[in-house]
Short mmCIF file of C-alpha atoms in Angstrom, two decimals:
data_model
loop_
_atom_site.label_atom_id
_atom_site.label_comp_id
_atom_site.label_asym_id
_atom_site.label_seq_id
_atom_site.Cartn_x
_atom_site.Cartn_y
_atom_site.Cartn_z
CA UNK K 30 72.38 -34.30 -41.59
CA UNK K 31 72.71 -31.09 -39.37
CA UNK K 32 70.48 -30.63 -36.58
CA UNK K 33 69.06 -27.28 -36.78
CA UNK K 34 71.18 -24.64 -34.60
CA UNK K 35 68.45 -24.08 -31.50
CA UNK K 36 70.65 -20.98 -30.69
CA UNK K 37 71.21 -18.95 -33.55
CA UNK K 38 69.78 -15.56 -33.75
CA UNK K 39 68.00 -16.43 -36.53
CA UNK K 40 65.98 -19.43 -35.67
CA UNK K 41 65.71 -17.60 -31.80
CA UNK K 42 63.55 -14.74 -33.69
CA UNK K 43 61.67 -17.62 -35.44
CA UNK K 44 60.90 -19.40 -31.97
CA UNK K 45 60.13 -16.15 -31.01
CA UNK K 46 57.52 -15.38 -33.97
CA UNK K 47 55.78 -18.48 -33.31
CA UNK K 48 55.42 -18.37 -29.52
CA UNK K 49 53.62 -14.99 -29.69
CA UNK K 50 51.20 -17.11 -31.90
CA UNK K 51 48.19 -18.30 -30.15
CA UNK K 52 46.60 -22.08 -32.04
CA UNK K 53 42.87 -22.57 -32.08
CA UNK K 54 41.25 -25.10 -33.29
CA UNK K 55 37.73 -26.57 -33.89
CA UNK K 56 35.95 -24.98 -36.78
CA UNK K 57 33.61 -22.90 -35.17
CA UNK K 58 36.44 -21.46 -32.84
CA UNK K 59 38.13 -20.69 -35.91
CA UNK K 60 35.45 -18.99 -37.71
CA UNK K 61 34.55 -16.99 -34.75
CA UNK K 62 37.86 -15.98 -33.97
CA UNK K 63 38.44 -14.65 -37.95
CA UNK K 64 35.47 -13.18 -37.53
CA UNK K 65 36.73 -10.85 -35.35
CA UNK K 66 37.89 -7.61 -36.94
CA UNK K 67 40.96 -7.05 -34.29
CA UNK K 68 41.94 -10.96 -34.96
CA UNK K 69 45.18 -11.28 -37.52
CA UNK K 70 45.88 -14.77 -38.83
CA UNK K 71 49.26 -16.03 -39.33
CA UNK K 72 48.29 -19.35 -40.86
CA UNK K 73 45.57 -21.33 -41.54
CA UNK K 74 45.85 -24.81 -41.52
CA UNK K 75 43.59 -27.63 -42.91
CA UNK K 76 43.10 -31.18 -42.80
CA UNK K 77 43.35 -32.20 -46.47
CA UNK K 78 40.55 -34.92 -45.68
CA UNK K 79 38.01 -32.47 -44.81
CA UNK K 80 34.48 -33.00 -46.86
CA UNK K 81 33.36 -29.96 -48.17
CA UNK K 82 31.51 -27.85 -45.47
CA UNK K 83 29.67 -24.40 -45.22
CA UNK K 84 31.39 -23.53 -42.54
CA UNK K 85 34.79 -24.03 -44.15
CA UNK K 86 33.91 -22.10 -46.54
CA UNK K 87 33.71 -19.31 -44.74
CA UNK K 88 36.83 -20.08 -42.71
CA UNK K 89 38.56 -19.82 -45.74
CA UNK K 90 37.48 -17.26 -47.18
CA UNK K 91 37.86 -15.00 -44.42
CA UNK K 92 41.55 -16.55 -44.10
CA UNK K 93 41.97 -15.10 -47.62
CA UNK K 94 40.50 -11.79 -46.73
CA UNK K 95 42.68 -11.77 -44.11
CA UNK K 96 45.50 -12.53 -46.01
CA UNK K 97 46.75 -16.09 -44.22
CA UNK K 98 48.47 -18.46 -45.69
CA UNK K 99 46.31 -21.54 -46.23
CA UNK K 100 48.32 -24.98 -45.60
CA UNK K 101 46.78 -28.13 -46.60
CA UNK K 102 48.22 -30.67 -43.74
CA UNK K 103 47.81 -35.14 -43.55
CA UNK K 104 45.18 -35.79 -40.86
CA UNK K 105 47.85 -36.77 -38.28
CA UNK K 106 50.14 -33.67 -39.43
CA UNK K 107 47.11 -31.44 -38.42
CA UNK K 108 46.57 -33.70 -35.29
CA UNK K 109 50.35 -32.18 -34.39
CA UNK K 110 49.63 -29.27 -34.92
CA UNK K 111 46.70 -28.81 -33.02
CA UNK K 112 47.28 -30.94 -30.21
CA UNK K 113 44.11 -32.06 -30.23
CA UNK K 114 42.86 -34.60 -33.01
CA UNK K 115 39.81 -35.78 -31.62
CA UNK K 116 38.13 -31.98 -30.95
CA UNK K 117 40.16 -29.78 -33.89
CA UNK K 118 37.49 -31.13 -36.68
CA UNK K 119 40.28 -30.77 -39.54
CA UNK K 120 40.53 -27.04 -38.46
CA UNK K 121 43.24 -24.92 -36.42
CA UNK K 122 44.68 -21.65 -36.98
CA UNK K 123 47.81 -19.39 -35.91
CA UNK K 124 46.38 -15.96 -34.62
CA UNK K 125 47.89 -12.93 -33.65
CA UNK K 126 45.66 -11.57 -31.00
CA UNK K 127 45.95 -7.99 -30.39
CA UNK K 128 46.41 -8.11 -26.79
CA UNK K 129 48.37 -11.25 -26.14
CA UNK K 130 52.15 -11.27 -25.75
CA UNK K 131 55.14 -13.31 -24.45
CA UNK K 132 55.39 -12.28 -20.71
CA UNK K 133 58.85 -11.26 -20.91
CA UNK K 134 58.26 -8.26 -23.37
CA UNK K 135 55.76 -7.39 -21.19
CA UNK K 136 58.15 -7.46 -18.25
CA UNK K 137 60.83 -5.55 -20.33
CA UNK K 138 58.07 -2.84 -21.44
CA UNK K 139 57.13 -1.82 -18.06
CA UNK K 140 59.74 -1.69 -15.89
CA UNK K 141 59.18 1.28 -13.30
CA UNK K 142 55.45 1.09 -14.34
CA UNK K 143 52.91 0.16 -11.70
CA UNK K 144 50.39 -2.53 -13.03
CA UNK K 145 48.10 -5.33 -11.94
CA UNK K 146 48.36 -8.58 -13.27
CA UNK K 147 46.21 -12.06 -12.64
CA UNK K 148 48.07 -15.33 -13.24
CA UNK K 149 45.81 -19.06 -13.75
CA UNK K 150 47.20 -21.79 -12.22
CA UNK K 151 44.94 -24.71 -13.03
CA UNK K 152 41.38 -22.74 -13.79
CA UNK K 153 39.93 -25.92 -15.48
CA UNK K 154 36.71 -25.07 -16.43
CA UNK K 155 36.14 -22.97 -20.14
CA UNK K 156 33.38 -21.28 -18.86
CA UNK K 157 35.49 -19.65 -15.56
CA UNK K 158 38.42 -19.19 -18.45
CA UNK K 159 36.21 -16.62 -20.15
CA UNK K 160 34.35 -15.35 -17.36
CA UNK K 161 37.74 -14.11 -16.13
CA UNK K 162 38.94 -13.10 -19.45
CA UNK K 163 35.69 -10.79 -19.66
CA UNK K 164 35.86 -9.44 -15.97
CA UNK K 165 40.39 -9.02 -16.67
CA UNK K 166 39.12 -6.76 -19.80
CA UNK K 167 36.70 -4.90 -18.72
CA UNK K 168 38.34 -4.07 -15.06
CA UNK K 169 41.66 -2.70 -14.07
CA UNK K 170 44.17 -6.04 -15.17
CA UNK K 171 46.66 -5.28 -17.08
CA UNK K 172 47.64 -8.74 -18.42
CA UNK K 173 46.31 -12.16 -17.48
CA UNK K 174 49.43 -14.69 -17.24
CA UNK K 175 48.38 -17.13 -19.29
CA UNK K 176 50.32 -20.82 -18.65
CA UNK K 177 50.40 -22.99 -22.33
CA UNK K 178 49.52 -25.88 -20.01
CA UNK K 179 47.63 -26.81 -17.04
CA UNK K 180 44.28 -24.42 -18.09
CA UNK K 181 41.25 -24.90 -20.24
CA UNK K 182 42.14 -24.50 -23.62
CA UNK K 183 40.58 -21.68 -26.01
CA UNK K 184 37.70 -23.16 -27.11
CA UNK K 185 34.09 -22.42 -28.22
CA UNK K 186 32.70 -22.28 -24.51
CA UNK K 187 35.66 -19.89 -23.55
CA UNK K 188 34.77 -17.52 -26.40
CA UNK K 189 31.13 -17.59 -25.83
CA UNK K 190 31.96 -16.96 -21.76
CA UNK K 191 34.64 -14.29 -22.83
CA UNK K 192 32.02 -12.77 -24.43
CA UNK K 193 34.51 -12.46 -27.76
CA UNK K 194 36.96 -10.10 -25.38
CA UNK K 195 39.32 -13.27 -25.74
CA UNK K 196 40.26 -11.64 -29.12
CA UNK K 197 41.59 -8.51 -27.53
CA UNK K 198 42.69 -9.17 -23.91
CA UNK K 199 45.87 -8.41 -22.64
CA UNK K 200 46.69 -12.26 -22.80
CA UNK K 201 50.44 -12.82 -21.87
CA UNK K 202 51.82 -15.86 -22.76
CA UNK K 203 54.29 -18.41 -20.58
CA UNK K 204 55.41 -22.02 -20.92
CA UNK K 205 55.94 -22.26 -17.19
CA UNK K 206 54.22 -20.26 -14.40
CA UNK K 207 56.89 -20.84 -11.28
CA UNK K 208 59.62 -19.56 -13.70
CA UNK K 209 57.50 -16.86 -15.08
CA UNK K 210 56.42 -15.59 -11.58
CA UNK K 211 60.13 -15.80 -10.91
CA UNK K 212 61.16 -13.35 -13.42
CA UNK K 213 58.33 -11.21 -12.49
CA UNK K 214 59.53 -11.16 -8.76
CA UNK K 215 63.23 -10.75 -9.54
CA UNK K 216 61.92 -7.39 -10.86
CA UNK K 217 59.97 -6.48 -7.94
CA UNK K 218 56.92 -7.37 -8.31
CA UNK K 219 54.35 -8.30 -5.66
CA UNK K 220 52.92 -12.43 -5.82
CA UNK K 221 50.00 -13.12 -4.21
CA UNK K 222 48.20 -16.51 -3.62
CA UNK K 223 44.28 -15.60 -3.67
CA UNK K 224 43.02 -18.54 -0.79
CA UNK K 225 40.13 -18.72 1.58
CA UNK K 226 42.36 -19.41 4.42
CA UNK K 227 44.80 -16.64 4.71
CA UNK K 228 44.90 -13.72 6.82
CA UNK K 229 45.22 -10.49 4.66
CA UNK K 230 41.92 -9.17 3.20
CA UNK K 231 41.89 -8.40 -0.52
CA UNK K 232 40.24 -5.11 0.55
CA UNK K 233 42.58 -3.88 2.86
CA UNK K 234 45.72 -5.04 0.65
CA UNK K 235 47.40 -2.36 -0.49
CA UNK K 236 50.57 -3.13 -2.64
CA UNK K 237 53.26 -0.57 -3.48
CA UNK K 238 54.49 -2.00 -6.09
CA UNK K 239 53.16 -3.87 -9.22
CA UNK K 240 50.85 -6.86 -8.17
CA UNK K 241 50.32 -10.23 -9.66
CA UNK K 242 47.28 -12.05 -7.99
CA UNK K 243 47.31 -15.92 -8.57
CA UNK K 244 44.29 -17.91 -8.84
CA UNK K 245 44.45 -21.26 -8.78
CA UNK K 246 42.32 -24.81 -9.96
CA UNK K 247 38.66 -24.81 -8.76
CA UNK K 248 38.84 -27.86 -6.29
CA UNK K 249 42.69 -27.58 -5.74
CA UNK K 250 43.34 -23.93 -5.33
CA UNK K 251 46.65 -22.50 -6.11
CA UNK K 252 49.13 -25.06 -6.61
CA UNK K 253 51.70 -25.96 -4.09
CA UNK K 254 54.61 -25.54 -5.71
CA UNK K 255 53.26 -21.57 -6.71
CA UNK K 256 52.39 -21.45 -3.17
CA UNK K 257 55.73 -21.22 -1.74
CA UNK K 258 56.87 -18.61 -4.59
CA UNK K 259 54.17 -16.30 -3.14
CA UNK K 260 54.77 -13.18 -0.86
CA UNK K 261 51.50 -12.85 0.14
CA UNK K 262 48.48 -15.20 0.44
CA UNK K 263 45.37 -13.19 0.34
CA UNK K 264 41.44 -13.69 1.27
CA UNK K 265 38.36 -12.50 0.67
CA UNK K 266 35.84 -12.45 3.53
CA UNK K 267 32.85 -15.04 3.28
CA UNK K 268 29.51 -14.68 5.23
CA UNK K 269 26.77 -17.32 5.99
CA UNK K 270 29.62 -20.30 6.47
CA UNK K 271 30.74 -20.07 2.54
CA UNK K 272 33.97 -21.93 2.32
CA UNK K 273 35.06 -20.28 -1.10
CA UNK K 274 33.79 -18.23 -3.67
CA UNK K 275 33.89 -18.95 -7.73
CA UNK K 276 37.28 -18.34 -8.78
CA UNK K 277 35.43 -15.92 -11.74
CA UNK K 278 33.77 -13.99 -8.96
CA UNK K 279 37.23 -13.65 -7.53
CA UNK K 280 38.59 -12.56 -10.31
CA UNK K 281 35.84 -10.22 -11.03
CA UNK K 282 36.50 -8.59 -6.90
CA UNK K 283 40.77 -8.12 -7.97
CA UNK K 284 39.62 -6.40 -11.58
CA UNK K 285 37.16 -4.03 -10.05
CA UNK K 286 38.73 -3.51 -6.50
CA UNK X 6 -20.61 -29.67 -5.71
CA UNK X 7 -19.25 -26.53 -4.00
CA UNK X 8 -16.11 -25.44 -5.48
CA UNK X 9 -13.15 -25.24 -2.68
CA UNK X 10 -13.86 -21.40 -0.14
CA UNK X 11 -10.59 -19.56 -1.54
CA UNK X 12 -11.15 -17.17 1.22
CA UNK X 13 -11.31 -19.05 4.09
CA UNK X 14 -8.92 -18.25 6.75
CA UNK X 15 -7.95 -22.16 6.74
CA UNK X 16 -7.46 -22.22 2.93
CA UNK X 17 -5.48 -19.52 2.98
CA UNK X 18 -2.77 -20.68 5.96
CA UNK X 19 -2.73 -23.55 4.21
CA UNK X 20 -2.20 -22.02 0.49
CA UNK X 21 0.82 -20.02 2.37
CA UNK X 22 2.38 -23.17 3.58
CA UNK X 23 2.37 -24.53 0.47
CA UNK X 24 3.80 -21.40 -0.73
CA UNK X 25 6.84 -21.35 1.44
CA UNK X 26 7.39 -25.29 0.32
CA UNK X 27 10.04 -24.93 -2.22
CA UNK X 28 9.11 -28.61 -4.98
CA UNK X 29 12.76 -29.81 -6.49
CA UNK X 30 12.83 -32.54 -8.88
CA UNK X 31 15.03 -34.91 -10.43
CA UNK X 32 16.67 -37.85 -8.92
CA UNK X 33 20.29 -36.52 -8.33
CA UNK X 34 18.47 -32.79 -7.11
CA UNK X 35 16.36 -34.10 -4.48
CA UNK X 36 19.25 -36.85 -3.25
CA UNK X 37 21.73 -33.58 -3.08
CA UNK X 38 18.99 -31.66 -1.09
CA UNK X 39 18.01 -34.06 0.97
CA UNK X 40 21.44 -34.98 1.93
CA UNK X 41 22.35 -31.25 3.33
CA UNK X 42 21.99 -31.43 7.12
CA UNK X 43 19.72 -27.99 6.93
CA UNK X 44 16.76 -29.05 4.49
CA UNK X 45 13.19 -30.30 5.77
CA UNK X 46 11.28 -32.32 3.71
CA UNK X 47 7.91 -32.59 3.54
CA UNK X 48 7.00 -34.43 1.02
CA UNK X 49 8.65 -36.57 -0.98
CA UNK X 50 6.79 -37.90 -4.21
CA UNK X 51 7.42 -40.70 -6.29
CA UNK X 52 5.92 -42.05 -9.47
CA UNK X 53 4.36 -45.74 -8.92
CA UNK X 54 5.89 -46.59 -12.44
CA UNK X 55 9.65 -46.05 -11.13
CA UNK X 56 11.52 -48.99 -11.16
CA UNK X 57 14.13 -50.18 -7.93
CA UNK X 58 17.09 -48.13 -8.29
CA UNK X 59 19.83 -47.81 -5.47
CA UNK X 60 19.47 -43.90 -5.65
CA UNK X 61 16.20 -44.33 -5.62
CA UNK X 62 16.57 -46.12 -1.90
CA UNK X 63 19.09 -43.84 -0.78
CA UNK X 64 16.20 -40.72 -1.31
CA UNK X 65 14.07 -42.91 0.07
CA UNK X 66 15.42 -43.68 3.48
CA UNK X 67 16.93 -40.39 3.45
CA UNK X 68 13.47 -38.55 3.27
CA UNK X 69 12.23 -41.22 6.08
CA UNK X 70 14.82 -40.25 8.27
CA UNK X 71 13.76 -36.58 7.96
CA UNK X 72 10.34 -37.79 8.92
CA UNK X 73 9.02 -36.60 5.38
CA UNK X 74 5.91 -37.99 3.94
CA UNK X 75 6.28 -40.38 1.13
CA UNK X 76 3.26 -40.17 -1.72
CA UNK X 77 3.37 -42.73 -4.86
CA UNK X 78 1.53 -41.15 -7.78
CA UNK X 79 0.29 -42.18 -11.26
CA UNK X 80 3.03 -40.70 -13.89
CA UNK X 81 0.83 -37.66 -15.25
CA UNK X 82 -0.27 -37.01 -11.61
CA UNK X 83 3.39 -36.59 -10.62
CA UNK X 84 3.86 -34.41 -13.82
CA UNK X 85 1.74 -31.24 -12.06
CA UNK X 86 3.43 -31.62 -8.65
CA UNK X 87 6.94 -30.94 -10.74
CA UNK X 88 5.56 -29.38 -13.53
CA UNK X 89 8.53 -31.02 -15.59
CA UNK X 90 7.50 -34.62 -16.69
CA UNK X 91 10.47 -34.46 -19.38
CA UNK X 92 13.05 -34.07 -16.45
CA UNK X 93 11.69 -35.22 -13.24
CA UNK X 94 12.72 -38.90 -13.12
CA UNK X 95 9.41 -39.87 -11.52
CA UNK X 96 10.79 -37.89 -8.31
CA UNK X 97 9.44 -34.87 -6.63
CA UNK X 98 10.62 -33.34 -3.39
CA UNK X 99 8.74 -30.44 -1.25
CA UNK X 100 11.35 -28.88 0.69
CA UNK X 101 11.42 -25.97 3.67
CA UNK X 102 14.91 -24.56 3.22
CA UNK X 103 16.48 -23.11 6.36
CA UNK X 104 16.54 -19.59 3.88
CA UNK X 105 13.60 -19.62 2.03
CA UNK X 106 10.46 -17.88 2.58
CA UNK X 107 7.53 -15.37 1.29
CA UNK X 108 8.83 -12.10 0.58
CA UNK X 109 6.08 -10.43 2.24
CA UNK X 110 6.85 -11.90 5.77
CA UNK X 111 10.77 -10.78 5.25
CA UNK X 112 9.23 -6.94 4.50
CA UNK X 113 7.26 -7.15 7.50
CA UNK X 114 9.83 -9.03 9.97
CA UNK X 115 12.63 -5.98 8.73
CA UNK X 116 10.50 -3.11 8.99
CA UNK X 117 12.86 0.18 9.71
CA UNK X 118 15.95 -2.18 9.23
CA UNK X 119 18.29 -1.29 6.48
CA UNK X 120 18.96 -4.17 3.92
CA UNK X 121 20.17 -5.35 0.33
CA UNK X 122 18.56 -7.49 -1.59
CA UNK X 123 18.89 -8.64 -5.38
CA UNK X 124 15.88 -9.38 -7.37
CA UNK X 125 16.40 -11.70 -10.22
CA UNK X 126 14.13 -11.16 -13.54
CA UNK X 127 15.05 -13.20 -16.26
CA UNK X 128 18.47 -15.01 -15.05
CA UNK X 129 18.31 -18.20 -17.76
CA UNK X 130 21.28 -19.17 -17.14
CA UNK X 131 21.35 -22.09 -14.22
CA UNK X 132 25.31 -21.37 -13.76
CA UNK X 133 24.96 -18.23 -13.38
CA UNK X 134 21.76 -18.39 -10.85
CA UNK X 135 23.89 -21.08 -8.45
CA UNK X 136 27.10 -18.55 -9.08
CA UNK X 137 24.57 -15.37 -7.81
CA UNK X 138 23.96 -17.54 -4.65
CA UNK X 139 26.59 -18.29 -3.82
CA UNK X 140 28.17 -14.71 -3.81
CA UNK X 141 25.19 -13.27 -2.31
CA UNK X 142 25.08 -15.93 0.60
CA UNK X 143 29.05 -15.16 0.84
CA UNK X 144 28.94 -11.30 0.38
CA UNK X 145 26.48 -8.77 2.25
CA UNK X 146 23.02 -9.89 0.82
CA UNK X 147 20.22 -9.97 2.92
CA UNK X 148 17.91 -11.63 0.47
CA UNK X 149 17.54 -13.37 -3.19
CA UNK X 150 14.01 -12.14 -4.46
CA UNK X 151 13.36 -14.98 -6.30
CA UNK X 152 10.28 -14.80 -8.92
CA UNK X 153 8.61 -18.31 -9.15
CA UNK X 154 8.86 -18.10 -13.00
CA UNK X 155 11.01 -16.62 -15.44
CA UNK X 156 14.15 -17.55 -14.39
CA UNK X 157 16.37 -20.83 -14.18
CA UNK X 158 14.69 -23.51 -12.05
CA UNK X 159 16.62 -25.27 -9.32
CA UNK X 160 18.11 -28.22 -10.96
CA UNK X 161 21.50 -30.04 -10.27
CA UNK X 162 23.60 -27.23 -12.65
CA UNK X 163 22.32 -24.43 -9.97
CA UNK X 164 22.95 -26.84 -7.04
CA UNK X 165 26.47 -27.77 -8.35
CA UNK X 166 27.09 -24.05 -9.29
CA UNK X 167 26.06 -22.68 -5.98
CA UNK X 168 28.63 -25.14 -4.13
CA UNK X 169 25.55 -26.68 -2.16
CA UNK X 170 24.75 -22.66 -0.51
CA UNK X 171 21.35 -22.85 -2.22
CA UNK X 172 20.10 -24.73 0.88
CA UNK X 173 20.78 -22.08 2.57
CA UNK X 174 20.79 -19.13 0.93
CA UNK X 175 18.30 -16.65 1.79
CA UNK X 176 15.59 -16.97 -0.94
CA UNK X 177 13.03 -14.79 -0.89
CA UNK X 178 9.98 -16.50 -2.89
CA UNK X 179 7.15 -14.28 -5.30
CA UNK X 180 4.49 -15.18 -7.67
CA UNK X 181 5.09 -11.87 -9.72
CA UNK X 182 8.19 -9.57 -9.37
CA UNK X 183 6.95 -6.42 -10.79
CA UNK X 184 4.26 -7.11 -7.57
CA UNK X 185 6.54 -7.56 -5.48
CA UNK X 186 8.89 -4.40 -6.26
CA UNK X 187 5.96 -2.35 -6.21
CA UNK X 188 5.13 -3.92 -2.31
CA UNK X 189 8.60 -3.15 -1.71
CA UNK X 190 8.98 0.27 -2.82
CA UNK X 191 5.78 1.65 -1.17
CA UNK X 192 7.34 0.21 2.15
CA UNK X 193 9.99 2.94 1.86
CA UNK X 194 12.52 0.43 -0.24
CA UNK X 195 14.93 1.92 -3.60
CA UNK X 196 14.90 -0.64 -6.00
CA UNK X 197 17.64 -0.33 -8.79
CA UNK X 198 18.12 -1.73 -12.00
CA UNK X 199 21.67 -2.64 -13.45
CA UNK X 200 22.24 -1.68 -16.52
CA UNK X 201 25.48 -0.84 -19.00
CA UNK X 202 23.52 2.18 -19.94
CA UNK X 203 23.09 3.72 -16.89
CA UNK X 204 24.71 7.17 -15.34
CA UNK X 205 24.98 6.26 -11.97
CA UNK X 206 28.02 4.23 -10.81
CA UNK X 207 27.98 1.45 -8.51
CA UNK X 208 30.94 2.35 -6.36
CA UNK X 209 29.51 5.87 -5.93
CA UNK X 210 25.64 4.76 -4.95
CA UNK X 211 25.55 4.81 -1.30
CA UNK X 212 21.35 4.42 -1.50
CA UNK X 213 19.80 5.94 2.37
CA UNK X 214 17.25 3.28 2.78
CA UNK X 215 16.96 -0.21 2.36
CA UNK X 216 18.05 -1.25 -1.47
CA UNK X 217 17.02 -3.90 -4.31
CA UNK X 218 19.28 -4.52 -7.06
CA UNK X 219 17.50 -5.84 -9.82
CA UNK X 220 19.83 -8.28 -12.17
CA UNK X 221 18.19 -8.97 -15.43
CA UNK X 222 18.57 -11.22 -18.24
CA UNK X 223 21.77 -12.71 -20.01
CA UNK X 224 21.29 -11.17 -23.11
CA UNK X 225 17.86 -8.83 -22.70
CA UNK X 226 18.68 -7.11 -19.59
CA UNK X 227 16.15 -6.03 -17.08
CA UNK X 228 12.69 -5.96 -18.44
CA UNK X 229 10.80 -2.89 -19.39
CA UNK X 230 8.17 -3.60 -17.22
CA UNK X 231 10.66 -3.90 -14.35
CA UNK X 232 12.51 -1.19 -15.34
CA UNK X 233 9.60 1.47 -15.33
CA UNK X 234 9.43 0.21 -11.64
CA UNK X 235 12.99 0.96 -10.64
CA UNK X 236 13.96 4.72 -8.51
CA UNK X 237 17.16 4.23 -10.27
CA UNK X 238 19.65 2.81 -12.92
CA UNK X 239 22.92 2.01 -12.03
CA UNK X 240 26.06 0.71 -13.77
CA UNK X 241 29.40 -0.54 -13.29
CA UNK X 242 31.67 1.15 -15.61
CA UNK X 243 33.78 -1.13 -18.06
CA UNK X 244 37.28 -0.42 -19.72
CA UNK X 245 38.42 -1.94 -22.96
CA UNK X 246 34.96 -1.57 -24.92
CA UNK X 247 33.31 -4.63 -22.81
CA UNK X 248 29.76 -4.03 -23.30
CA UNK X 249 28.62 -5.97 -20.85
CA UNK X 250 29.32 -8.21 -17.46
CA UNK X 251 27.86 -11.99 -16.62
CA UNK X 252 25.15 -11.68 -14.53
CA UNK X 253 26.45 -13.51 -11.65
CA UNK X 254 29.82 -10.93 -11.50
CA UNK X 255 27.60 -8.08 -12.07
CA UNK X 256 25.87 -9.81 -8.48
CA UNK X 257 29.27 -10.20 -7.33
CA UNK X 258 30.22 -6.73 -7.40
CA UNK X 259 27.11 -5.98 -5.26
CA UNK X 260 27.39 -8.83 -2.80
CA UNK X 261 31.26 -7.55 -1.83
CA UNK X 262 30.73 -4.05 -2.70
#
């Protein structure tokens, strides 16, 4: 039997499809992501073990409305699919957000363009996620660099924190942040570390060119290995002996600077 | 019997010591307070029904080593001192933070200064109350007015959330807010209320006179009663159709403004 050809322009616009896909899972993640009127569903997939439930009910028949296809999936199939057996409750689904994109379109979209970008490099905790989702949306970011790994997954708590903006933020999508924040500085564009050790003031930083501001893990800060990719490490200036602030209040300073 | 003179000069020092006491409770609260460097205990109570427990010894010798005063009560007895039998663990700490005292003395001790305080009506949430600390101890905050009901109480979540600055953090304690405000506000002070609905933009209030922020609700917002206090209403203008910011960015904002 053939392997399939990873490198055919074919199955390349396939990979491509699916990695501009965002999975959820759980069933009330699902339901309130559907019932979003800005959320598109690809696919929606479905443990075929699942009692009959309310609440899938309603997932379904929004799916419908919505026009998704509706898979039926073995419990461990799902389990693949969702990457998460013991929290996805026989539930995930493959949205198209309306703000979320591979980073690389992004990068080819706005070349010359001046923008502001954050990037998450370890925020662990859901409730942070959507905090800075919320503050991203509803400040001057014009994408949040989203790493597949390494941050708290879309879940119920990051919805409820994101205040539902999850559904429509500027979400761009990366496998791996050092090669990401590569690309994005082979084109010129300004990486900064956000720590409470370094010298330059967020205030008094003025890039002239477009901007990404890392934030990293809340015990850990940014990441070592991000570190060194950075041109500039930036601070904010704490009173009173504070060592660091939230990295959702930071967040919250870069979107409304 | 003669009831208790509640007019008495004596009474009433007394009644305002008691008053600048701030009573945490729960076993891993009062081990966290006691173990910051800054807090004085007073009193530590303990319920005569608690059985041994090594945390138990570790408050214990910690609060002796402060010099506090160590009272065993009957259960119930200990159940009015924290006023929450359902959490308290059968432990009960009166602390002096190095922060914390009666509004009234911190409006007459700043007389013709200029200062920025928040006043918090309503804030539930006790991640978003530690969060509000902490960037008000961090940012330029001269004060937390602090209502002694109404919002979330001090508890391990607000501890954890504040990263340890509510020991600290200059809490400014009142019975009734509207009271206060109204104290405030006859002494010269504006005092603001943030809402999405409001003209007036943060960035381009620059208020001639000492300033309270008032930071309402999660969901409800400032109350009406408070409201009808405030000199002005001022909001922080949002992009993307966000309706709303978290509290404790919204204090953010302010703190670093």
């Amino acid at each position: 039997m053939n392997k399939p050809r990873d490198d055919s322009p074919a199955y390349l616009e396939k990979k491509r499809f699916f990695d501009s896909l965002m999975t959820v899972y759980g069933r009330k993640t699902v339901l309130e992501a559907l019932q979003d009127p800005a959320t598109f569903i690809y696919r929606l997939h479905l443990a075929s073990s699942n009692k009959s439930a309310d609440i899938l009910d309603d997932i379904i028949s929004l799916a419908k409305a919505k026009g998704a296809e509706i898979i039926y999936h073995e419990r461990q199939a799902l389990a693949r699919i969702s990457k998460n057996a013991s929290q996805d409750q026989g539930v995930a689904a493959d949205l198209q957000l309306r703000g979320y994109k591979l980073y690389d379109e992004f990068l080819a979209e706005n070349k010359k363009k001046n923008y502001t970008l954050l990037a998450l490099d370890g925020v662990q905790n859901p409730q942070n996620l959507g905090m800075i989702i919320r503050s991203a949306c509803a400040g001057n970011i014009d994408g949040i660099l989203l790493p597949q790994k390494g941050n708290a997954q879309i879940d119920p708590l990051v919805i409820k924190a994101s205040a539902g903006t999850v559904f429509r933020a500027p979400l761009l999508r990366c496998k791996d942040l050092p090669k990401a924040l590569g690309d994005f500085k082979q084109a010129g564009v300004i990486v900064c570390a956000l720590s409470s050790h370094a010298a330059t003031e967020l205030k008094k930083f003025t890039p002239d060119a477009p901007c990404i501001y890392v934030l990293g893990n809340e015990s850990e800060g940014v990441s070592q290995e991000v570190t060194t990719l950075c041109n500039e490490q930036i601070c904010i200036p704490m009173n009173n002996g504070v060592e660091s602030l939230n990295v959702a209040v930071t967040a919250a300073l870069i979107a409304f600077k």
